Short mmCIF file of N, CA and C and ligand atoms in Angstrom, two decimals:
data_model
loop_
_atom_site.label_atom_id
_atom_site.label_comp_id
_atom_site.label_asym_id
_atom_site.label_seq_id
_atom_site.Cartn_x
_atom_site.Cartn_y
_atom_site.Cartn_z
N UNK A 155 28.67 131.28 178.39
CA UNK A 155 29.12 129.88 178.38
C UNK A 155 27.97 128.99 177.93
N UNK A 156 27.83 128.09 176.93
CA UNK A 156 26.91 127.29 176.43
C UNK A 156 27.33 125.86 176.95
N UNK A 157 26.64 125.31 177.54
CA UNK A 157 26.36 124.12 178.14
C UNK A 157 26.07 123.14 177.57
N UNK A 158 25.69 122.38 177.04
CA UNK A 158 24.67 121.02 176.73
C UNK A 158 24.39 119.50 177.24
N UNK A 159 24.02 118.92 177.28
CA UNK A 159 23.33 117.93 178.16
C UNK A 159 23.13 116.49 176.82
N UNK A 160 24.30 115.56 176.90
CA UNK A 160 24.20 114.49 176.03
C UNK A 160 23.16 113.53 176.84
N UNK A 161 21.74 113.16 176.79
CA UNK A 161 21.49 111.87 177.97
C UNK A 161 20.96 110.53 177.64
N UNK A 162 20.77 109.62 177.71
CA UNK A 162 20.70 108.33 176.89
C UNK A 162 21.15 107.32 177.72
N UNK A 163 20.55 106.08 177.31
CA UNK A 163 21.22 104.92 178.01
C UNK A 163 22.53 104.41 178.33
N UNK A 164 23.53 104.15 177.42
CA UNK A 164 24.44 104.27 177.04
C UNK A 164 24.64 102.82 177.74
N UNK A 165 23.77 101.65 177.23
CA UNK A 165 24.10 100.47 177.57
C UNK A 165 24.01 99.47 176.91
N UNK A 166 26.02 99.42 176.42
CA UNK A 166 26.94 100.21 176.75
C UNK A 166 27.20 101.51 175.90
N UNK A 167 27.78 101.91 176.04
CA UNK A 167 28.55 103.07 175.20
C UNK A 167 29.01 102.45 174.49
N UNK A 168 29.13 103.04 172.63
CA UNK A 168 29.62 102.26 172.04
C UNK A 168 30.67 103.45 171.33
N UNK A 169 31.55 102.91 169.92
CA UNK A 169 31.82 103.74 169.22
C UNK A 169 31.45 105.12 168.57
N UNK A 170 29.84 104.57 168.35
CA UNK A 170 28.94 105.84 167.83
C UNK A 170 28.73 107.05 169.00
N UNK A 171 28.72 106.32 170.11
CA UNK A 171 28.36 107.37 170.54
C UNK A 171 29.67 108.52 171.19
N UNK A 172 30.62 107.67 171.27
CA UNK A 172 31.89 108.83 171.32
C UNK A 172 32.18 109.71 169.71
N UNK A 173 31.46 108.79 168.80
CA UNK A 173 32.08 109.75 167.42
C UNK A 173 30.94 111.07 167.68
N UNK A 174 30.14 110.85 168.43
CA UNK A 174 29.06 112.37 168.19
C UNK A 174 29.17 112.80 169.69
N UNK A 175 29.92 112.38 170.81
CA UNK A 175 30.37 113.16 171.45
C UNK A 175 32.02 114.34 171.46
N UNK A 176 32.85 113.59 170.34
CA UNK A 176 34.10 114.20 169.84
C UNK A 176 33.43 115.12 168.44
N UNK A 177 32.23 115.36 167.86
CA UNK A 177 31.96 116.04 166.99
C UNK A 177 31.07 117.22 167.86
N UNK A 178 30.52 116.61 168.78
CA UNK A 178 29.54 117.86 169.77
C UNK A 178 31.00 118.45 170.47
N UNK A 179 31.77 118.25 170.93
CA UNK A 179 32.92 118.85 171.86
C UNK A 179 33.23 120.37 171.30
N UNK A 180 33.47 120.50 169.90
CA UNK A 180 34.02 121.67 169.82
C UNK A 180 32.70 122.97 169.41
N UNK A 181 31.04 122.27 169.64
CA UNK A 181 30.11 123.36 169.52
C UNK A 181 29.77 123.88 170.93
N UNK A 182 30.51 123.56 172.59
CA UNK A 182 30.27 123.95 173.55
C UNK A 182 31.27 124.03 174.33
N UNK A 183 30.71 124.77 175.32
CA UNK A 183 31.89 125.11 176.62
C UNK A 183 31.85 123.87 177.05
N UNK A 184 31.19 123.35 177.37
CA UNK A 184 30.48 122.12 178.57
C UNK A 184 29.65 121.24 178.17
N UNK A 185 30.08 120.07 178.09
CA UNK A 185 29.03 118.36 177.65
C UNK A 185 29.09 117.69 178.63
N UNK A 186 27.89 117.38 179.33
CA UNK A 186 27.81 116.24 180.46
C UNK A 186 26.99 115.10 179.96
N UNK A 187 27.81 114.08 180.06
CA UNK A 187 26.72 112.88 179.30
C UNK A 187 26.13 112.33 180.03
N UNK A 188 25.26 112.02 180.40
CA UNK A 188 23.99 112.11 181.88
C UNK A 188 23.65 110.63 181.25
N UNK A 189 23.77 108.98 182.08
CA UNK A 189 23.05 108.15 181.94
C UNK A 189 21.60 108.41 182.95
N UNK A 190 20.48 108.04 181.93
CA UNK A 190 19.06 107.83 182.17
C UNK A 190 19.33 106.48 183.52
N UNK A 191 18.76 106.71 184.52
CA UNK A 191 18.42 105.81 185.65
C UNK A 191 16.99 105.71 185.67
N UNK A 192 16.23 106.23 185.54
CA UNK A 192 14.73 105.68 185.44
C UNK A 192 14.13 106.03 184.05
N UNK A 193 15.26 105.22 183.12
CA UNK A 193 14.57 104.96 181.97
C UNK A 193 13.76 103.58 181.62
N UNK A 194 13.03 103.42 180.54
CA UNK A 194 11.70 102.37 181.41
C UNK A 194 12.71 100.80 180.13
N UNK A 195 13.77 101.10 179.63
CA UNK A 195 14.36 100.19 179.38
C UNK A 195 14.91 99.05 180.69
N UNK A 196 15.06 98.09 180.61
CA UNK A 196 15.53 97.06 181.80
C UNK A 196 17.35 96.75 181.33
N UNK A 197 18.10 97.59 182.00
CA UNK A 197 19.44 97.71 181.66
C UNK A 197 20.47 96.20 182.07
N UNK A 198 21.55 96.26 180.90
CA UNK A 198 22.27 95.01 181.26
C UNK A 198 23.15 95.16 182.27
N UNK A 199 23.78 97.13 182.37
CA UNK A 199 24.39 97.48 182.95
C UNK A 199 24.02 98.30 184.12
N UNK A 200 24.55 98.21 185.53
CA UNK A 200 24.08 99.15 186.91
C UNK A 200 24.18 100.66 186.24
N UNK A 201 23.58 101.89 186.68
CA UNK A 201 24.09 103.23 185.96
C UNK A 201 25.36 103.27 186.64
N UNK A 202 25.83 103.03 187.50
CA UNK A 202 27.28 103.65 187.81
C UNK A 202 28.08 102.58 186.86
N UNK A 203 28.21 101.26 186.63
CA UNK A 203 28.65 100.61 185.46
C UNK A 203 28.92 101.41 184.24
N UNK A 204 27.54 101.70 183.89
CA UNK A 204 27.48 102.19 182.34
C UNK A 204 28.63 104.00 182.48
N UNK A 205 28.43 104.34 183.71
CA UNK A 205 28.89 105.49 184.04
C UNK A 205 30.39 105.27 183.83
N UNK A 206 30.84 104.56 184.50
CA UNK A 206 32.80 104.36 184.40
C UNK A 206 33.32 103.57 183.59
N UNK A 207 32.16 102.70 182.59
CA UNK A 207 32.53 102.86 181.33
C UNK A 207 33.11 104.00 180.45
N UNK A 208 31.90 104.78 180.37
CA UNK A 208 31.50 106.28 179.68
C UNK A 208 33.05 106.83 180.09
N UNK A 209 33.46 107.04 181.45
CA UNK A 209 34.67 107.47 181.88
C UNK A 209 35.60 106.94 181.42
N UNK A 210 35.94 105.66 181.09
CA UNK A 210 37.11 105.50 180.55
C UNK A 210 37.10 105.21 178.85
N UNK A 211 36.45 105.45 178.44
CA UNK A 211 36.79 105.15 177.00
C UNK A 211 36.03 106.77 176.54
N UNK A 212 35.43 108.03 177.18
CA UNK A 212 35.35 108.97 176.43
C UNK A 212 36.55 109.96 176.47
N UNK A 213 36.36 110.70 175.29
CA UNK A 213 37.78 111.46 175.48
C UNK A 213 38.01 112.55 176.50
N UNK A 214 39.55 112.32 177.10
CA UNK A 214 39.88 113.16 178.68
C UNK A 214 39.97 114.60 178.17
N UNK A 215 38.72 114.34 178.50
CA UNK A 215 38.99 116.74 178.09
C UNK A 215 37.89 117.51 179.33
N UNK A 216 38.38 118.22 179.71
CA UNK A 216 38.54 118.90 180.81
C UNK A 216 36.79 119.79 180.56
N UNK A 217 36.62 119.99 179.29
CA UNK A 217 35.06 120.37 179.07
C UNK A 217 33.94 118.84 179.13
N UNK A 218 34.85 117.69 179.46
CA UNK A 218 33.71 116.92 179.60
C UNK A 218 33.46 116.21 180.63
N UNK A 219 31.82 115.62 181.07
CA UNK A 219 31.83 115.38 182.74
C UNK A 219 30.72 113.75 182.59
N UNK A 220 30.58 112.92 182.81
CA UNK A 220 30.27 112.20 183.30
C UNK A 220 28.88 112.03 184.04
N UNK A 221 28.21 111.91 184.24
CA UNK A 221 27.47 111.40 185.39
C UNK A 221 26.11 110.91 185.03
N UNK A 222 25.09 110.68 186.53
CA UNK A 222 23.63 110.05 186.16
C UNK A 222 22.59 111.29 186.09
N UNK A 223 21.42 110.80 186.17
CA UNK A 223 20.73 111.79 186.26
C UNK A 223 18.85 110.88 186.39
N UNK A 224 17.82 111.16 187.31
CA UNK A 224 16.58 110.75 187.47
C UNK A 224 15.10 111.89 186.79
N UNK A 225 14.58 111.25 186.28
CA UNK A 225 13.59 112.47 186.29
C UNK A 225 13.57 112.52 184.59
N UNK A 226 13.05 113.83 184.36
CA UNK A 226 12.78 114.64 182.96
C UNK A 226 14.11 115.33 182.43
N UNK A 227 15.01 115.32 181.78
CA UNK A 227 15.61 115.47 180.91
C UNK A 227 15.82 116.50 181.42
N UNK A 228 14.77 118.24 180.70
CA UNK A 228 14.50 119.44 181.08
C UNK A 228 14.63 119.51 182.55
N UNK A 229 14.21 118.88 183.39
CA UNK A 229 14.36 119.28 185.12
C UNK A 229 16.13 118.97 185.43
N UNK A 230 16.33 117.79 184.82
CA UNK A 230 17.40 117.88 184.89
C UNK A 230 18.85 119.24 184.66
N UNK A 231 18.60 119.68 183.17
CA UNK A 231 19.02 120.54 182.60
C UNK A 231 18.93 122.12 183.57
N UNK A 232 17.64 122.29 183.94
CA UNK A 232 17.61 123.40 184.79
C UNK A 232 17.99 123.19 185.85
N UNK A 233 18.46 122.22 186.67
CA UNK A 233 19.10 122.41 188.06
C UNK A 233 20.52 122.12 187.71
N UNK A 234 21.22 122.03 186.66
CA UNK A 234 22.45 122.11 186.38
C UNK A 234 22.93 123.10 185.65
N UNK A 235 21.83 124.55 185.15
CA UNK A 235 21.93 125.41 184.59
C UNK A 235 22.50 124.69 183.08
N UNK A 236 22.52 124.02 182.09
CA UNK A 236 22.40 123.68 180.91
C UNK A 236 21.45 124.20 180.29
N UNK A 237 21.67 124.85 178.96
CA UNK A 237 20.95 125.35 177.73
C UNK A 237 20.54 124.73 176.52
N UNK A 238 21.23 123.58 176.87
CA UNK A 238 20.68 122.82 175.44
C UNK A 238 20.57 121.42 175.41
N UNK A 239 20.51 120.47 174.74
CA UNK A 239 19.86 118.73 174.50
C UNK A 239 20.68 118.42 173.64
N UNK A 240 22.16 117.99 173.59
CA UNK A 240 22.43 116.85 172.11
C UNK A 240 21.56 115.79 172.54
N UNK A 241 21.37 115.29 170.88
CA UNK A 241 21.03 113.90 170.62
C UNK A 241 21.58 114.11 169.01
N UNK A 242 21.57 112.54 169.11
CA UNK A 242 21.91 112.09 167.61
C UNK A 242 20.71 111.52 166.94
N UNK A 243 20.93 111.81 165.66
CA UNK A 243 20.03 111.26 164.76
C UNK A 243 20.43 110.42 163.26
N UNK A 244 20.91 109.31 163.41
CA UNK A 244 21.28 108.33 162.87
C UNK A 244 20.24 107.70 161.69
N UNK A 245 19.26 107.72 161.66
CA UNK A 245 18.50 107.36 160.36
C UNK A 245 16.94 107.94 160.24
N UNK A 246 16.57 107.96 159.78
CA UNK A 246 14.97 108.72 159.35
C UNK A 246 13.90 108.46 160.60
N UNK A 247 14.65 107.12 160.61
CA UNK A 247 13.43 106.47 161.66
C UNK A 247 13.36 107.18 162.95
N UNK A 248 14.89 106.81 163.53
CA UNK A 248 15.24 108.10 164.57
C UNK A 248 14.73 109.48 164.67
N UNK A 249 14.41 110.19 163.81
CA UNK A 249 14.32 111.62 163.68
C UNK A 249 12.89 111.78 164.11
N UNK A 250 11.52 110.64 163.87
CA UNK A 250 10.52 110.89 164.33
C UNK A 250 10.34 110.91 166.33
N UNK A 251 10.75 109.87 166.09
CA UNK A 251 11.36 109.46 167.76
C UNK A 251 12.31 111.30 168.69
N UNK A 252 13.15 111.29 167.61
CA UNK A 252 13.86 112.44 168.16
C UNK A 252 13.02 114.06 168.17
N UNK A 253 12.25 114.03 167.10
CA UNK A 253 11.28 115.21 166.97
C UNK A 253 10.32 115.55 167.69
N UNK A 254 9.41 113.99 167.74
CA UNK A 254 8.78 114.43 169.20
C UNK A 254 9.28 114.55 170.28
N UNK A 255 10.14 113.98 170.50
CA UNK A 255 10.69 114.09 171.99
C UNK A 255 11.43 116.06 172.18
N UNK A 256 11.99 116.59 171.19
CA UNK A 256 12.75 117.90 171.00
C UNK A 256 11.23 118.78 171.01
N UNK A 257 10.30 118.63 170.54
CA UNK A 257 9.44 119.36 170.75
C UNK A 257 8.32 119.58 172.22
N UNK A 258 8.36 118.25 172.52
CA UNK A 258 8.03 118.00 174.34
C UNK A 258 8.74 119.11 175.03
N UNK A 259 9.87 118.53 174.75
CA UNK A 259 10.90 119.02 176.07
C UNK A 259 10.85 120.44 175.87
N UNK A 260 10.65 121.21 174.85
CA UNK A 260 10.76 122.82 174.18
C UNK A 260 9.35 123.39 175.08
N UNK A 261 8.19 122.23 175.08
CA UNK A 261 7.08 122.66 175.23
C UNK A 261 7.06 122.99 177.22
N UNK A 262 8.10 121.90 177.41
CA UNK A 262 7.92 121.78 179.30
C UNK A 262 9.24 123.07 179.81
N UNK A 263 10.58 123.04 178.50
CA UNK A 263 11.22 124.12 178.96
C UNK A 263 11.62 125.13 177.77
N UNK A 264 10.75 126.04 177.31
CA UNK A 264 10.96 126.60 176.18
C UNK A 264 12.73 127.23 176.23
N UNK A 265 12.90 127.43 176.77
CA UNK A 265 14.57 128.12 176.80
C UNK A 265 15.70 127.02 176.51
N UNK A 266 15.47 125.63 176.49
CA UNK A 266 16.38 124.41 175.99
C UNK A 266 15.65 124.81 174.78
N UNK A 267 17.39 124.45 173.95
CA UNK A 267 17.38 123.87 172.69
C UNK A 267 18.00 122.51 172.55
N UNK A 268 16.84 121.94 171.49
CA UNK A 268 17.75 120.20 171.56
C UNK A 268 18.43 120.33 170.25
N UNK A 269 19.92 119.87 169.98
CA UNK A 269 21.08 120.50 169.15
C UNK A 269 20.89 118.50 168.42
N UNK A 270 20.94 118.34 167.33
CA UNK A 270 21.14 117.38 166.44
C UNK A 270 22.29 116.97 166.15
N UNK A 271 23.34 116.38 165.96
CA UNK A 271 24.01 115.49 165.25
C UNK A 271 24.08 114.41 164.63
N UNK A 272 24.67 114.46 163.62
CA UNK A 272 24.66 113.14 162.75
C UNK A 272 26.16 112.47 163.12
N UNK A 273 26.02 111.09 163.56
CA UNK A 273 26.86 110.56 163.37
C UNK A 273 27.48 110.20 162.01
N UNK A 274 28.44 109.50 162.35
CA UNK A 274 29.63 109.13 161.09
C UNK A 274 28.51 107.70 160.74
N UNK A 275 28.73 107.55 159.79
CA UNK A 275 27.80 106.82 158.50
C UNK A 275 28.01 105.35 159.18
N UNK A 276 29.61 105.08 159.50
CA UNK A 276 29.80 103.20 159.64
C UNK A 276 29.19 103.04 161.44
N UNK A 277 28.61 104.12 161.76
CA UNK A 277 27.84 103.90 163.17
C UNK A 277 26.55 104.32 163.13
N UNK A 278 25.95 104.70 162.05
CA UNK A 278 24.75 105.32 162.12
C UNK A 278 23.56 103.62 161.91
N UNK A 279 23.72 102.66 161.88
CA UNK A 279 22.82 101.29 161.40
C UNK A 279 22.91 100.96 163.28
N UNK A 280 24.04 100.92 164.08
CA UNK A 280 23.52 99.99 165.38
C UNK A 280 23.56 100.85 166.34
N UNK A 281 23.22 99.82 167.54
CA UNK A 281 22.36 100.05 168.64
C UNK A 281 23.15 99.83 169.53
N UNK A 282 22.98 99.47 170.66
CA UNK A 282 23.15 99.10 172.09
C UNK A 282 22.76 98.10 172.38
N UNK A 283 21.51 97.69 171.94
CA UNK A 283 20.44 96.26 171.68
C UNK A 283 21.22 95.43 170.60
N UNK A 284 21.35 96.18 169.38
CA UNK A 284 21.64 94.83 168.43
C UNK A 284 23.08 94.78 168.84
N UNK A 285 23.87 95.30 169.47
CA UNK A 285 25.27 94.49 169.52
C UNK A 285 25.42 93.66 170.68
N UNK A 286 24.26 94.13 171.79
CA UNK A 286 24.15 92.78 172.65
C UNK A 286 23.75 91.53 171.97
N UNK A 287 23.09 91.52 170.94
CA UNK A 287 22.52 90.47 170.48
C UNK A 287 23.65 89.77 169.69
N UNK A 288 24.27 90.82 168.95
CA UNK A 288 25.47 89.81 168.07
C UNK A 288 26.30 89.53 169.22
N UNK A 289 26.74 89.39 171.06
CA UNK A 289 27.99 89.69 171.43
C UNK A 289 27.00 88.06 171.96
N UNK A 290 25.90 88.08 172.08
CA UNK A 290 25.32 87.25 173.14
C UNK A 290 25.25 85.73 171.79
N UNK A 291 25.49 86.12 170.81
CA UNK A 291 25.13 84.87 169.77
C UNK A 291 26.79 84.67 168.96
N UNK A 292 27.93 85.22 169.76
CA UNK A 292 29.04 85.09 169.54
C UNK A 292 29.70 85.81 168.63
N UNK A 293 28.98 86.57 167.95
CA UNK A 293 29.63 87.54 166.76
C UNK A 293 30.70 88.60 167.06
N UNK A 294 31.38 89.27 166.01
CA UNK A 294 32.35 90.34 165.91
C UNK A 294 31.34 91.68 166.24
N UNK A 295 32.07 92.41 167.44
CA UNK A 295 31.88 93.45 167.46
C UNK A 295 32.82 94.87 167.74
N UNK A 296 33.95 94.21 167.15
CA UNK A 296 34.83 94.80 167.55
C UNK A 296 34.99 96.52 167.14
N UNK A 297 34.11 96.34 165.89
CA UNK A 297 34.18 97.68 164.91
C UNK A 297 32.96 98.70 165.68
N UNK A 298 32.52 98.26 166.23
CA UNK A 298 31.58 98.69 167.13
C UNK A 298 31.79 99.40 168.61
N UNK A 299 32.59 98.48 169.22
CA UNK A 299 32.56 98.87 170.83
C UNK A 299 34.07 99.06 171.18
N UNK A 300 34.93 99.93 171.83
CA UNK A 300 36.08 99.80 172.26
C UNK A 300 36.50 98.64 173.25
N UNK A 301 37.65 98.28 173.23
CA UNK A 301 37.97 97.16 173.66
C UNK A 301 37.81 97.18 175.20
N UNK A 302 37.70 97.97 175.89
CA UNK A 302 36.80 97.49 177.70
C UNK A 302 35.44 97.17 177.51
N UNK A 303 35.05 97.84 176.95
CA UNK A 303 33.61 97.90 177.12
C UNK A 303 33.41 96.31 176.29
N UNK A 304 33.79 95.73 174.76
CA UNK A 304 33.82 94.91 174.62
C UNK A 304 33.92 93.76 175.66
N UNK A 305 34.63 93.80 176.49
CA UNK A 305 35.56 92.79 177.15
C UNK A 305 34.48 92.96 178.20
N UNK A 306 33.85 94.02 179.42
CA UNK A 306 32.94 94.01 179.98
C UNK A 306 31.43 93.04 179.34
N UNK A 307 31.15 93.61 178.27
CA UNK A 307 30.37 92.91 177.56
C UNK A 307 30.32 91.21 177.60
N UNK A 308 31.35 91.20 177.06
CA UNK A 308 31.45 89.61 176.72
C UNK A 308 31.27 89.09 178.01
N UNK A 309 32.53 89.82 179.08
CA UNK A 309 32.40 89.35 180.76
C UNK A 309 30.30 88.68 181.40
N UNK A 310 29.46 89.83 181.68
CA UNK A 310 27.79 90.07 181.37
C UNK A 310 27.28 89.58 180.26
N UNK A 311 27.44 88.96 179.71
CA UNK A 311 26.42 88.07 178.42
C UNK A 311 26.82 87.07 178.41
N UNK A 312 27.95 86.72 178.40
CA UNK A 312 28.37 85.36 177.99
C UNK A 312 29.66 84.60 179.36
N UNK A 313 28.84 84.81 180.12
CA UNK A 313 30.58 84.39 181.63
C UNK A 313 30.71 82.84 181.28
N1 COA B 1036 25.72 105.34 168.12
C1 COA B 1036 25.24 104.12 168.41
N2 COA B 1036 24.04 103.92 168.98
C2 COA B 1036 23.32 104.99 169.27
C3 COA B 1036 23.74 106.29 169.01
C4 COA B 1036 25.01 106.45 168.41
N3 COA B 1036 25.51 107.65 168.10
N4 COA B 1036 22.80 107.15 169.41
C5 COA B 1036 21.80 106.42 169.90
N5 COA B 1036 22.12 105.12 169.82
C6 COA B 1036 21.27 103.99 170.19
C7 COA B 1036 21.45 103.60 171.61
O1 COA B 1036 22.47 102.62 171.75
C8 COA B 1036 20.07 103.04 171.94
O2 COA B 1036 20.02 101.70 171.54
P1 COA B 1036 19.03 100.65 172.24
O3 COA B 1036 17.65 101.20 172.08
O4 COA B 1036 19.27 99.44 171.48
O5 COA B 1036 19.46 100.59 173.69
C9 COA B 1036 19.12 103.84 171.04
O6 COA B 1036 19.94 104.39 170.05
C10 COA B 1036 18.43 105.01 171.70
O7 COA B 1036 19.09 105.29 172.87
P2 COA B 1036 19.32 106.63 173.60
O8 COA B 1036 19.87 107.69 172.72
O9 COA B 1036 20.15 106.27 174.76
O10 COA B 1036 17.88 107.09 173.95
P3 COA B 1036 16.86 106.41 174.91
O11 COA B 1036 15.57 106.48 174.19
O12 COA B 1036 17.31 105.10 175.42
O13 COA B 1036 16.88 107.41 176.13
C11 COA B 1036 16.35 109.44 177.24
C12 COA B 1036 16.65 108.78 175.91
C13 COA B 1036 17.51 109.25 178.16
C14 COA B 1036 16.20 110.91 176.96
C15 COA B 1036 15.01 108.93 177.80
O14 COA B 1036 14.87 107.58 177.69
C16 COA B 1036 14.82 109.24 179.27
O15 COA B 1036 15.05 108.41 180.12
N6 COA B 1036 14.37 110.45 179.54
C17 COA B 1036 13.94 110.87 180.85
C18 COA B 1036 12.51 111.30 180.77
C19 COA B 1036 12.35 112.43 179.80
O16 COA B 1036 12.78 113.53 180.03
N7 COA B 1036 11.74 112.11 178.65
C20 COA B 1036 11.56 113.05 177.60
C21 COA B 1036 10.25 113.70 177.71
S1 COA B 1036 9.85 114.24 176.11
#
């Protein structure tokens, strides 16, 4: 059974990141998308927020699970018996960011592999950051974020 371990801020979850969790779905038994709680970003969203977001707008499939996670990535991964790391890699710039980090984690748990995806092209330019910024200066983001999470959004930036 191959496992893998999606983990990231996910604040919020947007479009992109369900298009490379519905493209990772059919390379594993098992995807748990693990929000970072002591990541050194200052979040808009609580992790259980960003969490039942993630729950309702990712797709209901029975190989996929939800939850948080504290600590190192790898420590994580080994007390949940997981074998591997998605991440996405969305533009050049990303890939340095993503390389060192895939080679760390190889170095603290040689038996993880961190697995790559490319997102779909009309999600590979934003963020999590820049669509707070267009949601907080009134702009369209509709092509971006599904409509709760939108609507949460707008709710936290702009009441
Ligand atoms: N579509 C849209 N946006 C995407 C995306 C996609 N497919 N993939 C990534 N992003 C964006 C995110 O929205 C985020 O935007 P933001 O910076 O504006 O918030 C940005 O890309 C990167 O986010 P993310 O993939 O969530 O990575 P991260 O750097 O925030 O967190 C962790 C990565 C969770 C692994 C790390 O921060 C962490 O906390 N690790 C724990 C400690 C550890 O083990 N470190 C590694 C040791 S080498």
């Amino acid at each position: 059974m191959v496992s893998a371990l999606y983990p990231g801020s996910f604040d919020p979850v947007t479009r992109g990141h369900i298009d490379l969790v519905e493209r990772a779905l059919p390379l594993f038994d098992h995807l748990t998308v693990a929000v970072a709680v002591n990541s050194s970003k200052a979040p808009t969203f609580a992790a259980e927020e960003r969490v039942a977001m993630l729950r309702e707008v990712m797709p209901a499939d029975p190989r996929l699970s939800v939850t948080t996670f504290r600590g190192l990535v790898v420590d994580f991964c080994r007390s949940q018996g997981i074998g591997a790391v998605l991440r996405g890699v969305r533009t050049v710039s990303d890939f340095e960011y993503e390389y060192q980090m895939a080679l760390t984690n190889r170095h603290l748990a040689p038996g993880i592999e961190t697995v790559f995806v490319m997102p779909s092209v009309q999600y590979s330019y934003v963020s999590s950051s820049l669509i707070r910024e267009i949601v907080r200066n009134g702009g369209d983001v509709s092509s971006f974020l599904p409509p709760p999470v939108e609507r949460r959004l707008r709710e936290r930036l702009c009441p």
